[in-house]
Tab-separated table of N, CA, C and O in Angstrom:
chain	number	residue	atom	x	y	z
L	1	UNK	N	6.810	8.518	-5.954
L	1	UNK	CA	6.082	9.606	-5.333
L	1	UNK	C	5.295	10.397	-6.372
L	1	UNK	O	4.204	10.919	-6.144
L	2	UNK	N	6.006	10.442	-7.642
L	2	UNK	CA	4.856	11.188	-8.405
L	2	UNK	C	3.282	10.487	-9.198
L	2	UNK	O	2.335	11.121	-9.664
L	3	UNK	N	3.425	9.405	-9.138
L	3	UNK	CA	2.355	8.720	-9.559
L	3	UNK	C	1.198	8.722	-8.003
L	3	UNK	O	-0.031	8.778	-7.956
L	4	UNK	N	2.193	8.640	-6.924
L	4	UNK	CA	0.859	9.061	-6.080
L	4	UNK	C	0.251	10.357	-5.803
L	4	UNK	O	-0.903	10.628	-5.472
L	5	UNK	N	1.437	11.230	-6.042
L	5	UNK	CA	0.662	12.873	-6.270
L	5	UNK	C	0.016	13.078	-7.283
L	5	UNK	O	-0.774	14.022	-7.295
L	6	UNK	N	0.208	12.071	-8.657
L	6	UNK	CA	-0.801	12.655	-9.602
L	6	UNK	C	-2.201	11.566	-9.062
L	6	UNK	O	-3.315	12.088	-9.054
L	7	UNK	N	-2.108	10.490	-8.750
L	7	UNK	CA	-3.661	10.083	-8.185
L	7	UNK	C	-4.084	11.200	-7.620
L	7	UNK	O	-4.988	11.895	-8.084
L	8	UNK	N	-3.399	11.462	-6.492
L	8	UNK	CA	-4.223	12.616	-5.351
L	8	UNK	C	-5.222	13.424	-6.327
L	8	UNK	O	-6.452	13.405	-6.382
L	9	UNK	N	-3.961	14.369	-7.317
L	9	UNK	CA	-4.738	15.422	-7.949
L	9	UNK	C	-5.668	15.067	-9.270
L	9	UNK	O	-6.287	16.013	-9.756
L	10	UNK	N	-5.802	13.810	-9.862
L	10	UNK	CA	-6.376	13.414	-10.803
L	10	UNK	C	-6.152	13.078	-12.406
L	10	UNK	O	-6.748	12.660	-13.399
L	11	UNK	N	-4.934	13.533	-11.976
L	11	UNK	CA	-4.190	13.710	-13.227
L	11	UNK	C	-4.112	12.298	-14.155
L	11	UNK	O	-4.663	11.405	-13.511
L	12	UNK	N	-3.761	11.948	-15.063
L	12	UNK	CA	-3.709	10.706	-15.967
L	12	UNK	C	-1.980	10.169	-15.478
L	12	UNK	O	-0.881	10.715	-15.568
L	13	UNK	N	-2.436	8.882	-14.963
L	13	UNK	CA	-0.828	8.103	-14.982
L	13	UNK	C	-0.124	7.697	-15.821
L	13	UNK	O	-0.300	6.868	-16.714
L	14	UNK	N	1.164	8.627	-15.370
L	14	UNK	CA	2.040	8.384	-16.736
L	14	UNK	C	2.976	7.143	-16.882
L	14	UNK	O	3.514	6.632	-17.865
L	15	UNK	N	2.977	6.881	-15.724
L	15	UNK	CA	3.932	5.048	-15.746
L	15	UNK	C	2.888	3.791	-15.389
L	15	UNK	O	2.340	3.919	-14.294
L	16	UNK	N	2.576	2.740	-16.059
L	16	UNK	CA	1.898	1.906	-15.844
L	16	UNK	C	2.731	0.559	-15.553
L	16	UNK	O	2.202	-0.549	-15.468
L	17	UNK	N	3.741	0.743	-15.448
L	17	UNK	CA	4.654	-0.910	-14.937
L	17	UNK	C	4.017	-1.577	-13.439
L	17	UNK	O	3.829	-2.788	-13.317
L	18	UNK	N	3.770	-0.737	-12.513
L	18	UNK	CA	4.010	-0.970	-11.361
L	18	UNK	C	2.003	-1.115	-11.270
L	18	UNK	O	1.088	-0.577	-11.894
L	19	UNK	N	2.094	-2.343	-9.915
L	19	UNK	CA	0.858	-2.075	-9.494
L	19	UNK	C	0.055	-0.576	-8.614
L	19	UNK	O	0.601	0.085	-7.730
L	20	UNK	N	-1.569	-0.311	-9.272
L	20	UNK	CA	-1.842	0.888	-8.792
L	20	UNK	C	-2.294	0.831	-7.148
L	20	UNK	O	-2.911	1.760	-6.627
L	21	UNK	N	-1.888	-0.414	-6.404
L	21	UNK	CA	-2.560	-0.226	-4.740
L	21	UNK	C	-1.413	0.477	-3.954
L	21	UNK	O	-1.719	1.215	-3.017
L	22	UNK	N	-0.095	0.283	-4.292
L	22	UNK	CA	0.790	1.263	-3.789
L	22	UNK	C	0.457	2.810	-4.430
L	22	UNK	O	0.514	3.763	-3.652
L	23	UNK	N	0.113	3.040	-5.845
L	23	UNK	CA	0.508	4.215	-5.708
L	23	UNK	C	-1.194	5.118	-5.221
L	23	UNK	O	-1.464	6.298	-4.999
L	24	UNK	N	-1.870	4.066	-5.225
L	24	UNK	CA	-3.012	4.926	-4.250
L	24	UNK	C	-2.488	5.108	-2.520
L	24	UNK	O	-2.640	6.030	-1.719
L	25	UNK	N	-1.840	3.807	-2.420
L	25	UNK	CA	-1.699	4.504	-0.408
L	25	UNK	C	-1.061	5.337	-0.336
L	25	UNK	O	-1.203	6.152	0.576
L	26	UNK	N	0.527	5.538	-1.896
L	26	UNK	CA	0.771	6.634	-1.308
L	26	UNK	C	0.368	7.758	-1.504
L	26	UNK	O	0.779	8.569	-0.674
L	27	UNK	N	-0.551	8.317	-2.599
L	27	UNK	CA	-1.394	9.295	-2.839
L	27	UNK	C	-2.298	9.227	-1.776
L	27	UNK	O	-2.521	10.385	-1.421
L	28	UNK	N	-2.918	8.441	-1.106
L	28	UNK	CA	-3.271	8.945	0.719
L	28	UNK	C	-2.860	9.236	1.439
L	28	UNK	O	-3.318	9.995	2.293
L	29	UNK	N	-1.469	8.588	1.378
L	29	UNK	CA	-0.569	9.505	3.038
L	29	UNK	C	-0.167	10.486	2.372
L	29	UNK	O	0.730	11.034	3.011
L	30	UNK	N	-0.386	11.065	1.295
L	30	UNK	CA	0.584	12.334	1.070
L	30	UNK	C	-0.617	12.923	1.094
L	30	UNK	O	-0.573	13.944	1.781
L	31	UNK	N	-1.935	12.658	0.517
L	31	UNK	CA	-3.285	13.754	1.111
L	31	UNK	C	-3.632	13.749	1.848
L	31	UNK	O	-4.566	14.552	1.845
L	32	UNK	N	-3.448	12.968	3.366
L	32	UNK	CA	-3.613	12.942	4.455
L	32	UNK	C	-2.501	13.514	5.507
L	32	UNK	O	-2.771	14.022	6.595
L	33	UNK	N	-1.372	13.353	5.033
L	33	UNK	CA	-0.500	13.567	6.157
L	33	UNK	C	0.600	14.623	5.293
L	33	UNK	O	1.745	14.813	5.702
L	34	UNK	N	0.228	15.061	4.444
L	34	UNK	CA	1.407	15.904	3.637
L	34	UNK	C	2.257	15.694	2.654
L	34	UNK	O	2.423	14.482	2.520
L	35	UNK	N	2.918	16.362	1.846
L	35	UNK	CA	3.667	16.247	0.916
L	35	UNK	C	4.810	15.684	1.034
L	35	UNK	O	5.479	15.599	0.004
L	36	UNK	N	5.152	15.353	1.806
L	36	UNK	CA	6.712	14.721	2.705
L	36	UNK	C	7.162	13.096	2.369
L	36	UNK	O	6.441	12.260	1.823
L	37	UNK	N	8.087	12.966	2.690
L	37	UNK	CA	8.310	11.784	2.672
L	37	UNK	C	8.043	10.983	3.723
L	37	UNK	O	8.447	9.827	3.600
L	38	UNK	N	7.491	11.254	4.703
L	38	UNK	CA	6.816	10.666	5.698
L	38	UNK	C	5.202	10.314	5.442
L	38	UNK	O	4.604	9.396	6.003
L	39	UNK	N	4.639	11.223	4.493
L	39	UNK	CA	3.301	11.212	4.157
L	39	UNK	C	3.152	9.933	3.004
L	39	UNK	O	2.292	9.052	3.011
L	40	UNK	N	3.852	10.053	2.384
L	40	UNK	CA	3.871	9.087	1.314
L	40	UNK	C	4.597	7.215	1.492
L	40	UNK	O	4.692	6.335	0.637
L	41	UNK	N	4.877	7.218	2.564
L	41	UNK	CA	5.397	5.841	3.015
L	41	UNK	C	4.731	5.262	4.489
L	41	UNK	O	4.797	4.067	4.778
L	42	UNK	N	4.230	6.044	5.173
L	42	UNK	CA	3.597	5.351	6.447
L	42	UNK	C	2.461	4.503	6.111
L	42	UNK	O	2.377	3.385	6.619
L	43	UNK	N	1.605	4.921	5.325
L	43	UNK	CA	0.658	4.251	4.391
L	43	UNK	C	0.884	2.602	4.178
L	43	UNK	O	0.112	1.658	4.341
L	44	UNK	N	2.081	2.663	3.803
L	44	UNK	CA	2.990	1.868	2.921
L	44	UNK	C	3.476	0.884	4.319
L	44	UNK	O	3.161	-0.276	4.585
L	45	UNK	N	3.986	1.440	4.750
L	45	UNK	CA	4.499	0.774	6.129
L	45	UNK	C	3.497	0.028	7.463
L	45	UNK	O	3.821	-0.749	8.361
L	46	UNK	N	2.103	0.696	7.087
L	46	UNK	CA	0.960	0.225	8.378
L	46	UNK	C	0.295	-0.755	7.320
L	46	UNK	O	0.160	-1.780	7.987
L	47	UNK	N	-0.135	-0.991	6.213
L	47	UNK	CA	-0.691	-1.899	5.269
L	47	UNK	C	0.156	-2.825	5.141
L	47	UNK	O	-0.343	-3.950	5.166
L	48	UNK	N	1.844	-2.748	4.945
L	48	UNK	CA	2.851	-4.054	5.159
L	48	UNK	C	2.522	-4.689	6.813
L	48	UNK	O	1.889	-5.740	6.910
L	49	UNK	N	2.954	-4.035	7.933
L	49	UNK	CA	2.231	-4.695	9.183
L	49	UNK	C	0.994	-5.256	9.069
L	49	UNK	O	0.696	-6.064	9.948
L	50	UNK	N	0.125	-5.014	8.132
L	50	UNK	CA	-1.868	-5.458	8.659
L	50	UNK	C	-1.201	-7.028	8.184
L	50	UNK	O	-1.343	-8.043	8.865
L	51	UNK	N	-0.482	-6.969	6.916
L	51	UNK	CA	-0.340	-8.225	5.820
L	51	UNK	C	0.280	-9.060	6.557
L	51	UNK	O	-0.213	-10.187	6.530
L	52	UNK	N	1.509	-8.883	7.447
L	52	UNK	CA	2.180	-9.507	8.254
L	52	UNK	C	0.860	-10.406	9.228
L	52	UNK	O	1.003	-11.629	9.253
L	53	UNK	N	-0.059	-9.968	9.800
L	53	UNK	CA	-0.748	-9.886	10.861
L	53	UNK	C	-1.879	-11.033	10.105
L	53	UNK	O	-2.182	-12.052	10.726
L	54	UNK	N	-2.412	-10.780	8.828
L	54	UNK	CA	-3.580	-11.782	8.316
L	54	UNK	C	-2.813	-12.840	7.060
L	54	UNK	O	-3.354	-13.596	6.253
L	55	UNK	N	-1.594	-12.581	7.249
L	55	UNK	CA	-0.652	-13.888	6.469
L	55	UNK	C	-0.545	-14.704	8.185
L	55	UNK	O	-0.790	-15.905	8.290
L	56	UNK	N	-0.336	-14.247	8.842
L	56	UNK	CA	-0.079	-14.737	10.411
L	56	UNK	C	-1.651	-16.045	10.808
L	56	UNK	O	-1.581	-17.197	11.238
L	57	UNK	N	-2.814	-15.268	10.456
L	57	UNK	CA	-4.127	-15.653	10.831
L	57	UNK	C	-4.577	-16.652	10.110
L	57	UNK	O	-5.348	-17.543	10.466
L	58	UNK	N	-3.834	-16.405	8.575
L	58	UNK	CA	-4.361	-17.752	7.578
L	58	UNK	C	-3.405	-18.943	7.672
L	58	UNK	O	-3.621	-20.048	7.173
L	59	UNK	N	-2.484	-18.640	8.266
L	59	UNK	CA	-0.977	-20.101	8.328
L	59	UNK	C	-1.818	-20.828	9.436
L	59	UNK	O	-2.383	-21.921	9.391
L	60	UNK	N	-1.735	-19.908	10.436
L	60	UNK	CA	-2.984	-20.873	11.694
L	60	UNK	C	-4.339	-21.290	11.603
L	60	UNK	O	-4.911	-21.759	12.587
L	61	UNK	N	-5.002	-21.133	10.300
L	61	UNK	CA	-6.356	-21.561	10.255
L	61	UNK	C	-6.100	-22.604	8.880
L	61	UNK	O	-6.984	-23.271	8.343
L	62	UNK	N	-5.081	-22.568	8.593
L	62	UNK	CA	-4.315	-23.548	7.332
L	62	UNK	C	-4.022	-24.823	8.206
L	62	UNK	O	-4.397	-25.980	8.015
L	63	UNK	N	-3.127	-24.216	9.379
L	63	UNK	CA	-2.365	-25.132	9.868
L	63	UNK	C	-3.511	-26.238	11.029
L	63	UNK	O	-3.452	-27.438	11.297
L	64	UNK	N	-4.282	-25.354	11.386
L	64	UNK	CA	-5.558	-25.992	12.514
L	64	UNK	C	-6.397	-27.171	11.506
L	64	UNK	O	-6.817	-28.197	12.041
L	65	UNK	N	-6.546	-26.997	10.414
L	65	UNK	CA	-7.196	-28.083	9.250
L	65	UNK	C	-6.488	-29.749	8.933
L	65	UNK	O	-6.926	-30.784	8.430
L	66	UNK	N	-4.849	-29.210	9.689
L	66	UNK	CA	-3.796	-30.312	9.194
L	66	UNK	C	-3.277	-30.865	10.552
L	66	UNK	O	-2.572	-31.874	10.511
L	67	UNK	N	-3.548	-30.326	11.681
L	67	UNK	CA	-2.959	-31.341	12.639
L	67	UNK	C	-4.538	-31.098	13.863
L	67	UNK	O	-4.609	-31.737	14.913
């Protein structure tokens, strides 16, 4: 949570282990929806569903090539 509050505010990231596309969504749901722990994971939770949904779209346009 703090690497996405310091995106929000601009600040320089102080942990670089982790990839930065999580800690931008959650620096969006927490500038969009609040400081909460609800703000900082729904983000997180509707971008895991999209992935579910176009990993879903490419197995069937994989799989339509092979039978």
């Amino acid at each position: 949570l703090r690497s996405g509050y310091e995106f929000i505010q601009g600040y320089p990231m102080y942990e670089t282990t982790h990839p930065h596309v999580g800690k931008i969504l959650i620096g969006l749901g927490m500038d969009v929806l609040g400081n909460s722990p609800f703000g900082a994971r729904i983000l997180g939770c509707v971008a895991s569903g999209i992935l579910i949904f176009v990993v879903y779209l490419l197995l069937l346009t994989v799989m339509a090539l092979f039978y």
